[in-house]
Amino acid sequence: MTCLPELSEQSVLDNIKKRFRDGFIYTYTGTILVAVNPYKSLDIFGHATISKYENQERQKNAPHIFALSDAAISSIRTEKKNQSVIISGESGSGKSESTKYILSYLTAVTSHHSNVSWIHQQILEANTVLESFGALLYSAIIKEKSLKYSNVGNCQNFSGCTEIPGVDSRSKFEGLKFSLTVLNISLEQTDCILRILSGILWLGNVSFKAQGGNESVTIEEKQAIRNIAALLGVDEANLSKVLCFKKLVVRTETTMVPLKPVQATDNRDSIAKNLYSNLFRVLLELINATLQAGPDNEAQNSIGVLDIFGFEDFAVNSFEQFCINFTNEKLQNFFNQFIFKLEQEEYEKEGISWEKISYEDNQPCIDLIEAKATGILAQLDEEVKLPKGSEESWMIKLDKTHDKNKYFSKPKLKTNAFSIKHYAGEVLYTIDGFLEKNKDALQDELYDLISSSTYPFIASLIIPKEADIFGGSSSGTPGSGTPRNEPVLSKGSPANSMHALNQTPFINSNVPSPKMVPKTMTKMTAGGAFKNQLNSLVATLGTTSTHYVRCIKPNSTMEAFAFDEPKVLSQLRYSGMMETIKIRKAGYPARVPYEKFNTDNRFLLPAEAKLLADPKEKAERIAKICDLPTGSWQTGKSKIFMKAEILVEIQKRTAEVQKASVLTIQKYIRGHQARVKYQDLRKNAIVIQKSTRGWSARKRCRQLKEEKAKALQAEEERKERELRELRALEAAEMERQATERMMAELRAAQVRLQEAQLKQQEEERKRQEEASEAEKAEQQARMEKEAAMIATIDSLIQKVDDNEGRKSRAAEPEGRKSRTATTQDDALSPEPLPLGKRPSADNKLDEIFSFIKDFNSHDELAALAQNLTTEINELYEKKKVLLSNENLADVAPRASTLSQVSSEYRESTAKSQTNSITPQHRVSVPVINTNQVMADFSEGRMDPFAEDLSLQSYGELHFAFGD
């Protein structure tokens, strides 16, 4: 905007509006970046955009917060000085988002050089934690110290709602817990942190009931007290006592004085503030401990990012709004000194001719607030010391002291309020509660109560108020505890050399532990502590090179890309942007001492100019050599003053000359190195070539000899192979001839064999015919023998039948006749012959066994033996009948049966004679020793009719078996 042809409020507003409507939310005002909140996520913050702005000149790309971040890194490299980025604006203008993007860029472009991606992640998560605790809940506490809470279910919310449209509270909460884990905050510590937050919220549910004519109070709802006590791990009765009473110490006597309703409410507010303030302090200590650089990696320079609360003006403004607006007033004064006051004073001191620009200096407003004796804070501290001090008496003193101060006024219709004319506008403050909140009275009972917690983290949370954490006086003047030029925050990441200055009121990250605090220090009021910390912050910023980001809130409804011109214009006015644009356009923001300017740009001087003794003349020669436009630079008494873009141009020229010189040096050095290397390589190559060529020649000679030997060997092998092939052909021919002879002999042998086989078959056939004829003759002889045997058996049977007939006749009943017949028969019958001389029956048996002996057919013999055995058994049965003298009537049927058996035997024999038995059906049967059998029978050793030995059994015992 410094390049606009016409500088006016409307031209500046139109330029911002046009760029905003086109989607460009960033605009430069010199080195100041103006950022308008689009209330919409834009795809301009990814890794591709980071690469686009990394190590690039600002003029090459469109305005962006990444360009400002890169400028801070470049300034560290060139100036070797700490850098700071101050982000200011109203609440809702996008300050926290700007802080997040700056940290994201700084960690992204430095982590890949130092391989500290984990540090990168920790810094981003630290910003998430600080944003969650510092910008949300803590903001609610200090904005609504009247604690007009709204009950929502069983919990309490400071702003009166439990959710924000379009925001996923659950995912945000999970993200917060993840951030705490990344920052090495243990689960036990996280649990205690959430317990403290829940306890603070439950304090909003504590209400008091007046008693004794509003001289004392009791707690109406005991459930809230029980919940708080359980969350913090403290005694319920002691917690109730701390909320309803205060301890009054007069000399050696201690009295518990009941609190009035208003005092009890303020006391409850003070407890909530102290709990949260100490919680935020501990969080900062834990984060700084995680990001602390090690002794070997201590950062030489750092980049601080300051995100503060915006200017606030509500319907009812109390002590909290007073402190916040004082902070913005102080930082605006720092901005004015940086941009206007110091710059113009330096122009006059150096004798630079330029048109002086008038601006609204807010130093009188700062003095109104922080003057040592008459300032509002100093008089408030004095009123706190008085035993009977009150807001009314303090208001009277302010009115008397600042009645004629144009920045201070008192409404005529209100006795409990005063107004201050800030740089951003006039704000009316209500004095109710100023004294109690400024006392920030931490009762000893509260300290003892929290210290008795069963949770170690909560027990060590609160530092006793006897410790003056800044080492200053009660009047709020800076003490000796923290030097004015000492940074408040500790160093950050060792890799990327940065730390976040996310400062908020009442918070100090360098607070010593309770054991380190001397007991003799005086108590510090809230206003005095706030002022000291703010002065320390400003002193820290004064030691850095500052970069500004002015965040603009385009509308009050948070509508995407909606532009409310009156609202934007008011922000441009009270932020001093118009004066900034004018002074940036008319002034010379870049000023460099001659010694440094000449040293940095000595490469631009010709050889004769380097001998000049006057540094101013050298600087002028450099400016003329660069052919700078007229009016873009001036020389002062000790410095050269330039426009910002001119200094960049000179640095660019110097970099080009340095680059050319470096390239020339590199060219000669590399040429020399290349020549030396070439000579060494050439010499080594010659040695290698000599050895290699000799080795190659020898190898080639050996190869030729080997090839010749192989050729001779191949020729010999060829001749031998041809000889073997010839011999193989001869052998094959001989084998063929032998095979033919063999085949001829084989055919002849086959013919002879066939003839022999035919002859043999013919002989076999003849033998079979002869055998068949012999077998038939033998069978005929056997049949004749069988017929003779049958006749013999028939004769034996006939004899038996005759014998039975005689016995039956002898048994007739006629006595006399029987006796006569018997006598006649006895007389007629011959004497029995001896056993060896019996008639021809024995001879018949001999013939039978001789007949059996001559049998060759085993099958026929088996059948004949079976039949013979059957007949003999029948004879044996008949003998038993005869011997037992049975009735002759019974004998007749048996005789008929024996005759029937004999006839059946003859029929079976005839059938066996007709059926020719082939040799194939013959089986092995026992061969009978007939001579032995006949000898035993003739000598009386065998009785064929004996009961214990039948002829069959005798044969089985004595007949020999053979083939």
Short mmCIF file of N, CA and C in Angstrom, two decimals, residues 149 184 207 376 393 401 444 506 515-517 536 641 665 719 723 946 952:
data_model
loop_
_atom_site.label_atom_id
_atom_site.label_comp_id
_atom_site.label_asym_id
_atom_site.label_seq_id
_atom_site.Cartn_x
_atom_site.Cartn_y
_atom_site.Cartn_z
N TYR A 149 -22.08 -17.16 35.61
CA TYR A 149 -22.11 -18.45 34.94
C TYR A 149 -23.54 -18.83 34.58
N ASN A 184 5.33 -34.64 26.07
CA ASN A 184 5.88 -35.45 27.17
C ASN A 184 5.18 -35.19 28.50
N SER A 207 -22.98 -21.22 44.80
CA SER A 207 -23.74 -19.99 45.11
C SER A 207 -23.86 -19.84 46.62
N ILE A 376 -2.84 5.18 37.80
CA ILE A 376 -4.02 4.46 38.28
C ILE A 376 -3.62 3.19 39.02
N SER A 393 -13.34 5.41 47.80
CA SER A 393 -12.25 6.33 48.17
C SER A 393 -11.18 6.38 47.10
N THR A 401 -6.73 13.56 41.25
CA THR A 401 -5.40 13.54 40.64
C THR A 401 -5.46 13.80 39.13
N ASP A 444 -3.96 -18.00 52.98
CA ASP A 444 -3.11 -19.09 53.44
C ASP A 444 -3.89 -20.38 53.53
N PHE A 506 -0.92 -12.04 33.63
CA PHE A 506 -0.79 -12.78 34.88
C PHE A 506 0.06 -14.03 34.75
N LYS A 515 10.42 -23.25 46.83
CA LYS A 515 11.60 -23.44 47.68
C LYS A 515 12.66 -22.37 47.41
N MET A 516 12.64 -21.76 46.19
CA MET A 516 13.65 -20.79 45.81
C MET A 516 13.26 -19.36 46.19
N VAL A 517 12.05 -19.13 46.67
CA VAL A 517 11.56 -17.77 46.92
C VAL A 517 11.90 -17.34 48.34
N SER A 536 8.66 -6.20 31.25
CA SER A 536 9.69 -7.17 30.87
C SER A 536 9.49 -7.63 29.44
N PHE A 641 20.61 6.05 5.22
CA PHE A 641 19.18 5.77 5.31
C PHE A 641 18.66 5.44 3.92
N ILE A 665 36.68 -17.48 -8.25
CA ILE A 665 37.60 -18.21 -7.38
C ILE A 665 37.42 -19.71 -7.55
N LYS A 719 41.80 -87.02 -37.72
CA LYS A 719 42.29 -88.22 -38.38
C LYS A 719 41.89 -89.47 -37.59
N LEU A 723 39.57 -92.59 -38.86
CA LEU A 723 40.01 -93.99 -38.80
C LEU A 723 39.00 -94.82 -38.01
N ALA A 946 -15.42 -159.85 15.04
CA ALA A 946 -15.24 -159.40 16.42
C ALA A 946 -15.81 -158.00 16.61
N GLN A 952 -12.75 -153.42 8.65
CA GLN A 952 -12.35 -152.05 8.21
C GLN A 952 -11.31 -151.50 9.16
#
